[in-house]
């Protein structure tokens, strides 16, 4: 591989463009400094074992990996449009047509991984990569499987990102793949109105968690005045506090608004 320019960086890794010499294919290589992973080695092992087994157009592909004493190299599909967090920061809100396409993309990815009993546990805009398609349309791919796991029985580990965490994780009643659908509901709410459904005024995490556990949704004026009832109905169905009443990813794809 010939390694090229930096296309992204994070706390533990730098992502660079690379070219496969034999085929000429342009890919991405995630270069992880192993010293920075102290205590989190399992997250990378997780990503390698789970992502390596997945093949779906809405999930970022892992093609190969190599390790030295100091670094790990993950050769992945190159997605050049940044992530959804950056897109939201630039745009603020999206039309219902754009948001519907994004929900469809993420639901397809979730439906696929959930069919394999994999729960992602960190669905958020930063982990949704933007693929620029024809006519300026943005498509999404799900990435970063560091917290993902196979669930054959309810899980209890509290993890994820506070804004997107589902009530059953906080209630410690045991959870499964439905937590990913809750996170999709939070993302849809942000796409349509520009902010999350549950917010603490002074960024108090305990207050935020109480609001999430209560699960009272308010479609605040004027931000929701122009949003269709069909879109609101989907947000309600995704942000259903009872996970047994929440839509599945597959059911989301069949919702009339999507």
Coordinates of C-alpha atoms in Angstrom, one line a residue:
X1 CA 0.0 0.0 0.0
X2 CA 1.1 3.6 -0.7
X3 CA 0.0 5.8 2.1
X4 CA -1.3 9.3 1.3
X5 CA -3.0 12.3 2.9
X6 CA -4.7 12.4 6.3
X7 CA -8.5 12.3 5.9
X8 CA -9.5 12.1 9.6
X9 CA -8.1 11.8 13.1
X10 CA -9.3 10.9 16.6
X11 CA -8.0 10.3 20.1
X12 CA -6.4 6.9 19.3
X13 CA -6.0 6.9 15.5
X14 CA -5.2 8.8 12.3
X15 CA -7.1 7.8 9.1
X16 CA -5.1 8.3 5.8
X17 CA -5.9 7.7 2.2
X18 CA -4.0 4.7 0.8
X19 CA -3.6 3.0 -2.6
X20 CA -3.4 -0.7 -3.1
X21 CA -0.4 -1.1 -5.4
X22 CA -1.6 -4.2 -7.3
X23 CA -5.1 -3.1 -8.0
X24 CA -4.7 0.7 -7.9
X25 CA -7.8 0.9 -5.6
X26 CA -8.0 3.9 -3.3
X27 CA -8.8 2.9 0.3
X28 CA -8.5 4.2 3.8
X29 CA -6.0 3.0 6.4
X30 CA -6.7 3.6 10.1
X31 CA -3.4 3.8 11.9
X32 CA -3.8 3.2 15.6
X33 CA -1.0 4.0 18.1
X34 CA -1.1 1.0 20.4
X35 CA 0.4 2.9 23.4
X36 CA -2.7 5.2 23.3
X37 CA -5.0 2.1 23.5
X38 CA -4.0 1.1 27.0
X39 CA -7.0 -0.5 28.6
X40 CA -9.0 -0.3 25.4
X41 CA -7.3 -3.0 23.4
X42 CA -10.5 -5.0 23.5
X43 CA -12.3 -2.3 21.6
X44 CA -10.0 -2.7 18.6
X45 CA -10.2 -6.5 18.8
X46 CA -14.0 -6.1 18.9
X47 CA -13.9 -3.9 15.8
X48 CA -11.7 -6.3 13.9
X49 CA -13.6 -9.5 14.7
X50 CA -17.1 -8.0 14.1
X51 CA -16.4 -5.6 11.2
X52 CA -14.3 -8.3 9.4
X53 CA -17.4 -10.5 9.2
X54 CA -19.7 -7.8 7.8
X55 CA -20.4 -7.0 4.2
X56 CA -23.2 -4.5 3.5
X57 CA -23.4 -1.4 1.3
X58 CA -24.4 0.7 4.4
X59 CA -21.6 -0.6 6.7
X60 CA -18.0 0.6 6.3
X61 CA -16.0 -2.4 5.0
X62 CA -12.8 -3.7 6.6
X63 CA -10.5 -5.3 4.0
X64 CA -7.3 -6.2 5.9
X65 CA -5.4 -5.5 9.1
X66 CA -1.7 -5.7 10.1
X67 CA 0.0 -5.1 13.5
X68 CA 3.5 -4.1 14.6
X69 CA 4.8 -3.6 18.2
X70 CA 3.8 0.1 18.1
X71 CA 0.9 0.4 15.6
X72 CA -2.1 -1.4 14.2
X73 CA -3.1 -0.7 10.6
X74 CA -6.8 -1.3 9.5
X75 CA -7.4 -1.1 5.7
X76 CA -10.9 0.0 5.2
X77 CA -13.3 1.4 2.6
X78 CA -12.6 5.1 1.9
X79 CA -15.6 7.3 2.5
X80 CA -14.8 10.9 1.6
X81 CA -17.6 13.1 2.8
X82 CA -16.7 13.4 6.4
X83 CA -19.2 12.4 9.1
X84 CA -22.8 13.3 9.9
X85 CA -21.7 15.4 12.9
X86 CA -19.7 17.7 10.6
X87 CA -22.7 17.9 8.2
X88 CA -25.1 18.8 11.0
X89 CA -22.6 21.4 12.3
X90 CA -22.5 23.0 8.9
X91 CA -26.2 22.7 7.9
X92 CA -28.1 22.9 11.2
X93 CA -31.2 21.1 9.9
X94 CA -32.2 18.9 6.9
X95 CA -35.3 18.6 4.8
X96 CA -37.7 15.7 5.4
X97 CA -36.6 14.1 2.1
X98 CA -32.9 14.2 3.1
X99 CA -33.6 13.0 6.6
X100 CA -35.8 10.2 5.3
X101 CA -33.0 8.9 3.1
X102 CA -30.5 9.0 6.0
X103 CA -32.9 7.2 8.3
X104 CA -33.4 4.6 5.5
X105 CA -29.6 4.1 5.2
X106 CA -29.0 3.7 8.9
X107 CA -32.0 1.4 9.3
X108 CA -30.7 -0.8 6.5
X109 CA -27.3 -1.0 8.3
X110 CA -29.0 -1.7 11.7
X111 CA -31.4 -4.3 10.2
X112 CA -28.4 -6.1 8.7
X113 CA -26.2 -6.1 11.9
X114 CA -29.3 -6.9 14.1
X115 CA -30.1 -9.9 11.9
X116 CA -26.6 -11.2 13.0
X117 CA -27.4 -10.4 16.7
X118 CA -24.9 -7.6 16.8
X119 CA -25.8 -4.4 18.7
X120 CA -23.6 -1.4 17.8
X121 CA -24.1 0.5 21.1
X122 CA -22.6 3.8 19.8
X123 CA -24.9 5.0 17.0
X124 CA -24.3 8.7 16.7
X125 CA -23.5 11.3 14.0
X126 CA -19.8 11.0 14.5
X127 CA -20.0 7.3 13.6
X128 CA -22.0 7.8 10.5
X129 CA -19.8 8.5 7.5
X130 CA -21.2 10.6 4.6
X131 CA -20.9 9.2 1.1
X132 CA -21.4 11.9 -1.5
X133 CA -23.6 10.5 -4.2
X134 CA -25.0 11.8 -7.5
X135 CA -26.9 15.2 -7.6
X136 CA -25.5 16.3 -4.3
X137 CA -27.4 13.6 -2.3
X138 CA -25.6 12.3 0.8
X139 CA -25.8 8.6 1.8
X140 CA -24.7 7.3 5.1
X141 CA -22.5 4.3 6.2
X142 CA -22.2 3.0 9.7
X143 CA -18.7 2.8 11.1
X144 CA -16.7 2.4 14.4
X145 CA -17.7 -0.9 15.9
X146 CA -15.4 -0.5 19.0
X147 CA -18.4 -0.9 21.4
X148 CA -20.4 -3.4 19.3
X149 CA -21.1 -6.9 20.7
X150 CA -23.0 -10.0 19.9
X151 CA -26.1 -10.2 22.1
X152 CA -27.7 -13.6 22.8
X153 CA -29.2 -12.5 26.1
X154 CA -29.8 -9.1 27.8
X155 CA -26.7 -6.9 28.3
X156 CA -26.2 -4.7 31.3
X157 CA -22.9 -2.8 30.7
X158 CA -23.6 1.0 30.8
X159 CA -21.9 2.5 27.7
X160 CA -22.5 4.8 24.8
X161 CA -22.7 8.5 24.4
X162 CA -25.0 10.4 26.9
X163 CA -27.2 12.2 24.4
X164 CA -28.0 9.0 22.5
X165 CA -28.2 6.5 25.3
X166 CA -31.5 4.5 25.7
X167 CA -33.5 4.5 28.9
X168 CA -33.2 0.7 29.4
X169 CA -29.4 1.1 29.5
X170 CA -29.7 3.7 32.3
X171 CA -32.4 1.7 34.1
X172 CA -30.1 -1.3 34.1
X173 CA -33.0 -3.6 33.3
X174 CA -31.0 -5.4 30.5
X175 CA -30.9 -4.3 26.9
X176 CA -30.5 -5.5 23.3
X177 CA -30.5 -4.3 19.8
X178 CA -33.4 -1.8 20.4
X179 CA -30.9 0.6 21.9
X180 CA -29.5 1.3 18.4
X181 CA -33.0 2.2 17.2
X182 CA -33.5 4.7 20.1
X183 CA -30.2 6.4 19.1
X184 CA -31.5 6.6 15.5
X185 CA -34.6 8.4 16.9
X186 CA -32.4 10.9 18.6
X187 CA -30.5 11.5 15.4
X188 CA -33.7 11.9 13.4
X189 CA -35.0 14.5 15.9
X190 CA -31.7 16.4 15.5
X191 CA -31.8 16.2 11.7
X192 CA -35.3 17.7 11.6
X193 CA -35.2 20.4 14.2
X194 CA -31.5 21.0 15.0
X195 CA -31.3 19.8 18.6
X196 CA -31.6 16.6 20.7
X197 CA -35.0 15.6 22.2
X198 CA -33.6 15.4 25.7
X199 CA -31.4 18.2 26.9
X200 CA -30.2 19.5 30.3
X201 CA -30.1 23.4 30.4
X202 CA -26.8 23.5 32.3
X203 CA -25.3 20.3 30.7
X204 CA -26.0 18.3 33.9
X205 CA -25.6 14.6 33.0
X206 CA -27.8 13.4 35.9
X207 CA -30.6 15.7 34.8
X208 CA -30.2 14.5 31.2
X209 CA -30.4 10.9 32.3
X210 CA -33.6 11.6 34.3
X211 CA -35.2 13.2 31.2
X212 CA -34.2 10.2 29.0
X213 CA -35.7 7.8 31.6
X214 CA -38.9 9.7 31.7
X215 CA -39.0 9.9 27.9
X216 CA -41.5 12.8 27.6
X217 CA -41.3 14.1 24.0
X218 CA -42.1 17.7 23.2
X219 CA -42.3 19.0 19.6
X220 CA -41.4 22.5 20.4
X221 CA -42.7 25.5 18.4
X222 CA -41.6 27.1 16.1
X223 CA -39.0 24.4 15.3
X224 CA -41.5 21.6 14.6
X225 CA -44.3 23.7 13.1
X226 CA -43.4 22.9 9.5
X227 CA -42.7 19.2 10.2
X228 CA -45.2 16.6 8.9
X229 CA -47.3 14.4 11.2
X230 CA -45.8 11.3 9.5
X231 CA -42.3 12.4 10.5
X232 CA -43.4 13.1 14.1
X233 CA -45.1 9.7 14.3
X234 CA -41.8 8.0 13.3
X235 CA -39.8 10.0 15.9
X236 CA -42.4 9.0 18.6
X237 CA -42.1 5.3 17.5
X238 CA -38.3 5.3 17.6
X239 CA -38.2 7.2 21.0
X240 CA -40.6 4.8 22.7
X241 CA -39.2 4.4 26.2
X242 CA -40.4 0.8 26.4
X243 CA -38.0 -1.2 24.1
X244 CA -40.7 -3.9 23.5
X245 CA -43.0 -1.2 22.0
X246 CA -40.2 0.5 19.9
X247 CA -40.0 -0.1 16.2
X248 CA -37.3 -2.4 15.0
X249 CA -34.9 -1.3 12.3
X250 CA -36.8 -3.5 9.8
X251 CA -40.1 -2.0 10.8
X252 CA -38.6 1.5 10.4
X253 CA -37.9 0.7 6.8
X254 CA -41.6 0.0 6.3
X255 CA -42.8 3.2 7.9
X256 CA -44.7 5.3 5.4
X257 CA -42.5 8.4 6.0
X258 CA -39.2 6.6 5.1

